[in-house]
Every structure is written in C-alpha cells, then in structure tokens.
C-alpha cells in the first residue's frame, strides 16, 4: 500500500511515482504517466484526480518537483559567515538581486562550497502564484502537499546513491520531452544547475544537448575547477541514448554512460502498470523520495526553506537569574530614588538639546526624501545606447538570425525593458543568443521558438524580453567614476624678486647686462618704485619750507618714470624682433 506520492508535470504529461517508506529507504509501489497535452491548469488537476482515484492513491502526502523554468536560480557568493546566519543573508541578497523575488516569494538555497573567505550557494526563488497553481492542481485529489522541490536538485539527490568517489566531476543529464536538465556534481555536491529548452528534431536535439553540456563545463571551469576526472551520466535506459552518449564522448572527450534510475532503488519485480518507456524522466522523482527520507538534505525546497536554527532553551537559566534578580531588587531599590533627581536633570538637558535639533532633523528628512526621489528618477535613466550596443554584440550571426522589431520601454519603478521580435534559421541560434544576453544585469525571458512555414530561409520566429532591473542601473551609476575638472587657476610666479624702488634712470651698463625675457622683472621694479614717490608726496611732515624740494623730487620721479617706460618699450621691441 502506497504511503507517499512524488509528482511532476510539464506541458505534455504528468509523471507519478508511488512509494512506501521502509526504514531509512523506500520501496516503489507504482509508476505511471498521464497524458495532458494541451490541457490547462484546472484540467490538469481533474485528470490527475481521475488517474489517482482509479488506482486508489488519493489523500496521500505528496512531494512535487518543478522545472527550472518556473523558478529563478542564481549562484551567490557571500562572505564566510556562520551557518546559522546564512538563511537570513541569502534571503536578503535574493530579494535585492533576483528580478522576480519579493517579500512574499519562497526562497531557499543549497550550499555549494565554503572557504576561509567566502561561501558559495545556489539560491532559488519561487513566486507565490506558482505555489498557488500547484495547490490548485493537488486540490481535486485532496493531496497533502509536503514539499515543492527544484527538479535538478532532486536528480542530484539520486546521484548520492551511486558509489562514486568524493573527488572529480560528474555531469548528470536528464532528458525530458522538450527540455533537458544539466547538473555538474563536484564530488557529492552540486556545483552547477541548469535547464535548457531543446528542439523536437532529433538531430537538432542532440546538437543542443552536446553544446549546452560544453557550456556548462566551461562555466564550471570559470569557477576555478580544472578536474581531470570527469564523467557523464545520462539518466535512462541505455538502449535509448546510444547516439547521444556517442556524440558526447566524441565531441567532449569525456566518457558518457547511461544509468537506469530504478536500478538504484528498491522496486518489485512487477509493477501494476509496468515499467515506463522513458525511465530517465523519473530520476528527479526518485531523488525527491530519497531526499525526503534524508529530511530534505541536498534539496531546494520552497515549502520548507532553510531557516536559522532554533535557539536553545534557557528556561532553567532564566529561572535562576530571575531568583537572583528578585533577591537583588530590595538591595538596589533604595539606590534608585537617590538617582531620580540627577536623571531628571539630565533628562531636561537632553530634552532641550533634542528640541534644538528638531530643525536639523526636519531638514535632514527633507534631504533624505529628495535624495530618494532623485535615486528613483535616476534608476529609470538607462543608457540605452550602451544597451543597444550590448544587444548588438551578443546577437547571433546575421546569416543565422534577424531582428525584425525592437521595442524599448522605460519602467516607472526603474530600469527598462527591451522586447525583440525576430526570425532565425535554427532554434539553437535563439537559445545561444538568449544565453549570451543573460547575465547579472539582464534578465532574459522568451515565449519559445515557433515555426513559420511561410519563410523559406528564416523558418523560426521568436519573441524575447530583456529586463534591465533598477538595482543594476543604480549599481552602475554608483560605480561610475566622478569626473573632476582638471583646469586650475595658474598660481602667481614665486621667483620674482622685489627690488628697491629707484628714482634714478638705470645706467647703460645695467641695461646692457639685463638678459632677454626679463621684462617681467623690470615691470615689477617699476611698480615697486611708484609707492615710494607717492609716499613722498603724501608725507604730512613736509611743511611749506619743503615745497620746492617736493616739486623738484616729483619732477625727477616723472622723468625717471618716463625714461623707464621708454627703456621698457625699447626692450619689448627688441624681444619682438
């Protein structure tokens, strides 16, 4: 009798595994699929309820696996913080960096690597509307939803049952109807998780899987891994993946083999509905059951996200402290009243100081509000020329694809959105373009590739939306260097020597010995001589008896000035010549 269900569905079918626990393992009791091609979410729940009612599998605890396309997955690098603080830090970073994550989103993570300076985690966020949709599908069968797990991590949990060394790298490939999951295991720990859409044509499907596997290996190498011990495991019956294994081995130089996931778990000799044809598609469900037996270890579970550990109970210690506090109350009570007057005076002083600061606080609040509005405004100031250049650099070759329409729209909340419509020769070109465009500052979503039989050259249409989040615009703005005007006023020359004022005309010898280019010094000497004459004219001590002498001295000074100016003019003429 089944005690638990593991369920997963996509656009084509529902996959169900029924099992019952046995000690620290489980036994598979039934495996079947339900065809739901073209059905809506409400119809999916009804078809699932009919299939479960036919087999007597209603009202059971249920584990649900969801594909990578429904959740937002990102690898985060965090400081080397303690494990008890990691859940809060991961959620804080996910809300800031994830495009779809909000305060109501379910966020969970899986530790990947830890060093003395950093912690690497794979964090995922699931919007609440997706959780509500899953509950609606399970409601007609009155299923008891216990876990909602990211599918690639469930397949990685099944890998733990293989007897593999703790070193080296293993690439797990799970081929589904219209997509494939790629998980790179570093020892027993998942180091890279990815899901990609694949075309229906068999040859194009094989090429896409090989190319995406190569890209996944390159991504792991960029993270610092250079392991020479690598292998590829394709989940499924070996008879169904012969050509895929051959191409992986030949093009990547890594041995590829197939593993039947049901060979790793306890299964009766005969199942009520027989063994399904594509056994590899049930690897995530078997891994989900295995992870549930291990209390969620190695799973990204959106219903049961990782939380800080519960603090230890200190009830006895608090009781002891309470008794000591009660004993000390009488001892310190009499000290309280003696300090009331002093504290009251201090309170009055603080109140006066606080009132004095009210105006400053109000001004600061106004400035803060203004800065917030400026930041919100600047978050929408996207450098679209740069974004268009980025789009142009990451598009595929012109002979492979063509953009027919580009729509750019600014978001009132910040950031911008670019919607592109185009055509391509092959779906692989569209997938490669989306992978190239997608990075930390660009969230790329698409409606998939549709065939256009009217176009003989470019047979596939695609619609993609590129979202530039406001947080990315702000980070780029804050990281931009501040341009400072380097033009500075010229400082006055410091090597000019003052010479005493002269009232007499310089001698010819002195004029001859003056080097060329010394006009600036001579001008300074002449200006220094002027105040001396002025002081002689403004001297109040001079009486009427000295009037004639003053007139004589003024006449000499005027003559000296005229000679000096003539000398300057002649020297300037020499310099000009």
mmCIF file of N, CA, C and O in Angstrom, residues 2-7 16-19 29-30 32 48 52 57-64 141 143 288-289:
data_model
loop_
_atom_site.group_PDB
_atom_site.id
_atom_site.type_symbol
_atom_site.label_atom_id
_atom_site.label_comp_id
_atom_site.label_asym_id
_atom_site.label_seq_id
_atom_site.Cartn_x
_atom_site.Cartn_y
_atom_site.Cartn_z
ATOM 1 N N UNK A 2 0.618 2.155 -0.943
ATOM 2 C CA UNK A 2 1.438 3.364 -1.043
ATOM 3 C C UNK A 2 1.171 4.292 0.126
ATOM 4 O O UNK A 2 0.042 4.422 0.611
ATOM 5 N N UNK A 3 2.201 4.946 0.592
ATOM 6 C CA UNK A 3 2.097 5.909 1.690
ATOM 7 C C UNK A 3 2.489 7.320 1.265
ATOM 8 O O UNK A 3 2.283 8.270 2.008
ATOM 9 N N UNK A 4 3.017 7.436 0.070
ATOM 10 C CA UNK A 4 3.544 8.732 -0.356
ATOM 11 C C UNK A 4 3.589 8.785 -1.878
ATOM 12 O O UNK A 4 3.761 7.770 -2.549
ATOM 13 N N UNK A 5 3.436 10.026 -2.425
ATOM 14 C CA UNK A 5 3.492 10.235 -3.868
ATOM 15 C C UNK A 5 4.555 11.260 -4.200
ATOM 16 O O UNK A 5 4.786 12.210 -3.436
ATOM 17 N N UNK A 6 5.188 11.061 -5.345
ATOM 18 C CA UNK A 6 6.092 12.057 -5.932
ATOM 19 C C UNK A 6 5.556 12.371 -7.325
ATOM 20 O O UNK A 6 5.386 11.462 -8.144
ATOM 21 N N UNK A 7 5.283 13.665 -7.591
ATOM 22 C CA UNK A 7 4.594 14.070 -8.812
ATOM 23 C C UNK A 7 5.383 15.172 -9.499
ATOM 24 O O UNK A 7 5.967 16.045 -8.844
ATOM 25 N N UNK A 16 4.112 10.222 -12.160
ATOM 26 C CA UNK A 16 3.768 9.902 -10.776
ATOM 27 C C UNK A 16 4.541 8.671 -10.337
ATOM 28 O O UNK A 16 4.613 7.672 -11.080
ATOM 29 N N UNK A 17 5.125 8.742 -9.150
ATOM 30 C CA UNK A 17 5.766 7.594 -8.508
ATOM 31 C C UNK A 17 5.140 7.442 -7.125
ATOM 32 O O UNK A 17 5.135 8.388 -6.337
ATOM 33 N N UNK A 18 4.590 6.257 -6.852
ATOM 34 C CA UNK A 18 4.026 5.944 -5.534
ATOM 35 C C UNK A 18 5.019 5.059 -4.797
ATOM 36 O O UNK A 18 5.619 4.139 -5.380
ATOM 37 N N UNK A 19 5.208 5.311 -3.513
ATOM 38 C CA UNK A 19 6.188 4.557 -2.729
ATOM 39 C C UNK A 19 5.720 4.480 -1.287
ATOM 40 O O UNK A 19 4.839 5.229 -0.841
ATOM 41 N N UNK A 29 6.061 1.398 -5.345
ATOM 42 C CA UNK A 29 4.900 0.519 -5.491
ATOM 43 C C UNK A 29 4.170 0.716 -6.817
ATOM 44 O O UNK A 29 3.466 -0.177 -7.259
ATOM 45 N N UNK A 30 4.306 1.882 -7.439
ATOM 46 C CA UNK A 30 3.617 2.113 -8.703
ATOM 47 C C UNK A 30 4.283 3.268 -9.434
ATOM 48 O O UNK A 30 4.786 4.220 -8.804
ATOM 49 N N UNK A 32 3.514 5.575 -13.163
ATOM 50 C CA UNK A 32 2.673 5.756 -14.349
ATOM 51 C C UNK A 32 2.729 7.214 -14.803
ATOM 52 O O UNK A 32 3.217 8.085 -14.076
ATOM 53 N N UNK A 48 -5.456 14.485 -13.156
ATOM 54 C CA UNK A 48 -4.657 13.832 -12.121
ATOM 55 C C UNK A 48 -5.555 13.158 -11.097
ATOM 56 O O UNK A 48 -5.285 12.025 -10.652
ATOM 57 N N UNK A 52 -5.517 9.150 -10.145
ATOM 58 C CA UNK A 52 -5.230 8.701 -8.788
ATOM 59 C C UNK A 52 -6.414 7.944 -8.199
ATOM 60 O O UNK A 52 -6.229 6.957 -7.454
ATOM 61 N N UNK A 57 -5.089 6.215 -4.955
ATOM 62 C CA UNK A 57 -3.923 6.947 -4.440
ATOM 63 C C UNK A 57 -4.286 8.373 -4.037
ATOM 64 O O UNK A 57 -3.459 9.275 -4.129
ATOM 65 N N UNK A 58 -5.486 8.612 -3.581
ATOM 66 C CA UNK A 58 -5.890 9.947 -3.167
ATOM 67 C C UNK A 58 -5.547 10.198 -1.700
ATOM 68 O O UNK A 58 -5.301 9.275 -0.929
ATOM 69 N N UNK A 59 -5.546 11.510 -1.348
ATOM 70 C CA UNK A 59 -5.377 11.966 0.041
ATOM 71 C C UNK A 59 -4.065 11.479 0.651
ATOM 72 O O UNK A 59 -3.991 11.198 1.853
ATOM 73 N N UNK A 60 -3.010 11.404 -0.148
ATOM 74 C CA UNK A 60 -1.711 10.941 0.353
ATOM 75 C C UNK A 60 -0.744 12.114 0.482
ATOM 76 O O UNK A 60 -0.877 13.122 -0.217
ATOM 77 N N UNK A 61 0.236 12.016 1.390
ATOM 78 C CA UNK A 61 1.317 13.021 1.410
ATOM 79 C C UNK A 61 2.019 13.050 0.057
ATOM 80 O O UNK A 61 2.327 12.004 -0.521
ATOM 81 N N UNK A 62 2.263 14.263 -0.433
ATOM 82 C CA UNK A 62 2.734 14.422 -1.812
ATOM 83 C C UNK A 62 3.946 15.329 -1.862
ATOM 84 O O UNK A 62 4.004 16.365 -1.197
ATOM 85 N N UNK A 63 4.910 14.919 -2.683
ATOM 86 C CA UNK A 63 6.104 15.712 -2.983
ATOM 87 C C UNK A 63 6.019 16.114 -4.444
ATOM 88 O O UNK A 63 5.741 15.275 -5.306
ATOM 89 N N UNK A 64 6.247 17.382 -4.736
ATOM 90 C CA UNK A 64 6.132 17.905 -6.096
ATOM 91 C C UNK A 64 7.486 18.449 -6.539
ATOM 92 O O UNK A 64 8.136 19.201 -5.793
ATOM 93 N N UNK A 141 -7.618 16.079 -5.786
ATOM 94 C CA UNK A 141 -7.264 14.769 -5.234
ATOM 95 C C UNK A 141 -7.088 14.809 -3.732
ATOM 96 O O UNK A 141 -6.788 13.766 -3.129
ATOM 97 N N UNK A 143 -4.700 15.976 -2.044
ATOM 98 C CA UNK A 143 -3.332 15.575 -1.719
ATOM 99 C C UNK A 143 -2.759 16.493 -0.643
ATOM 100 O O UNK A 143 -3.040 17.690 -0.604
ATOM 101 N N UNK A 288 13.702 12.805 -5.366
ATOM 102 C CA UNK A 288 12.864 13.552 -4.431
ATOM 103 C C UNK A 288 12.447 12.672 -3.255
ATOM 104 O O UNK A 288 12.464 13.114 -2.091
ATOM 105 N N UNK A 289 12.082 11.421 -3.521
ATOM 106 C CA UNK A 289 11.741 10.496 -2.444
ATOM 107 C C UNK A 289 12.954 10.208 -1.567
ATOM 108 O O UNK A 289 12.843 10.123 -0.340
#
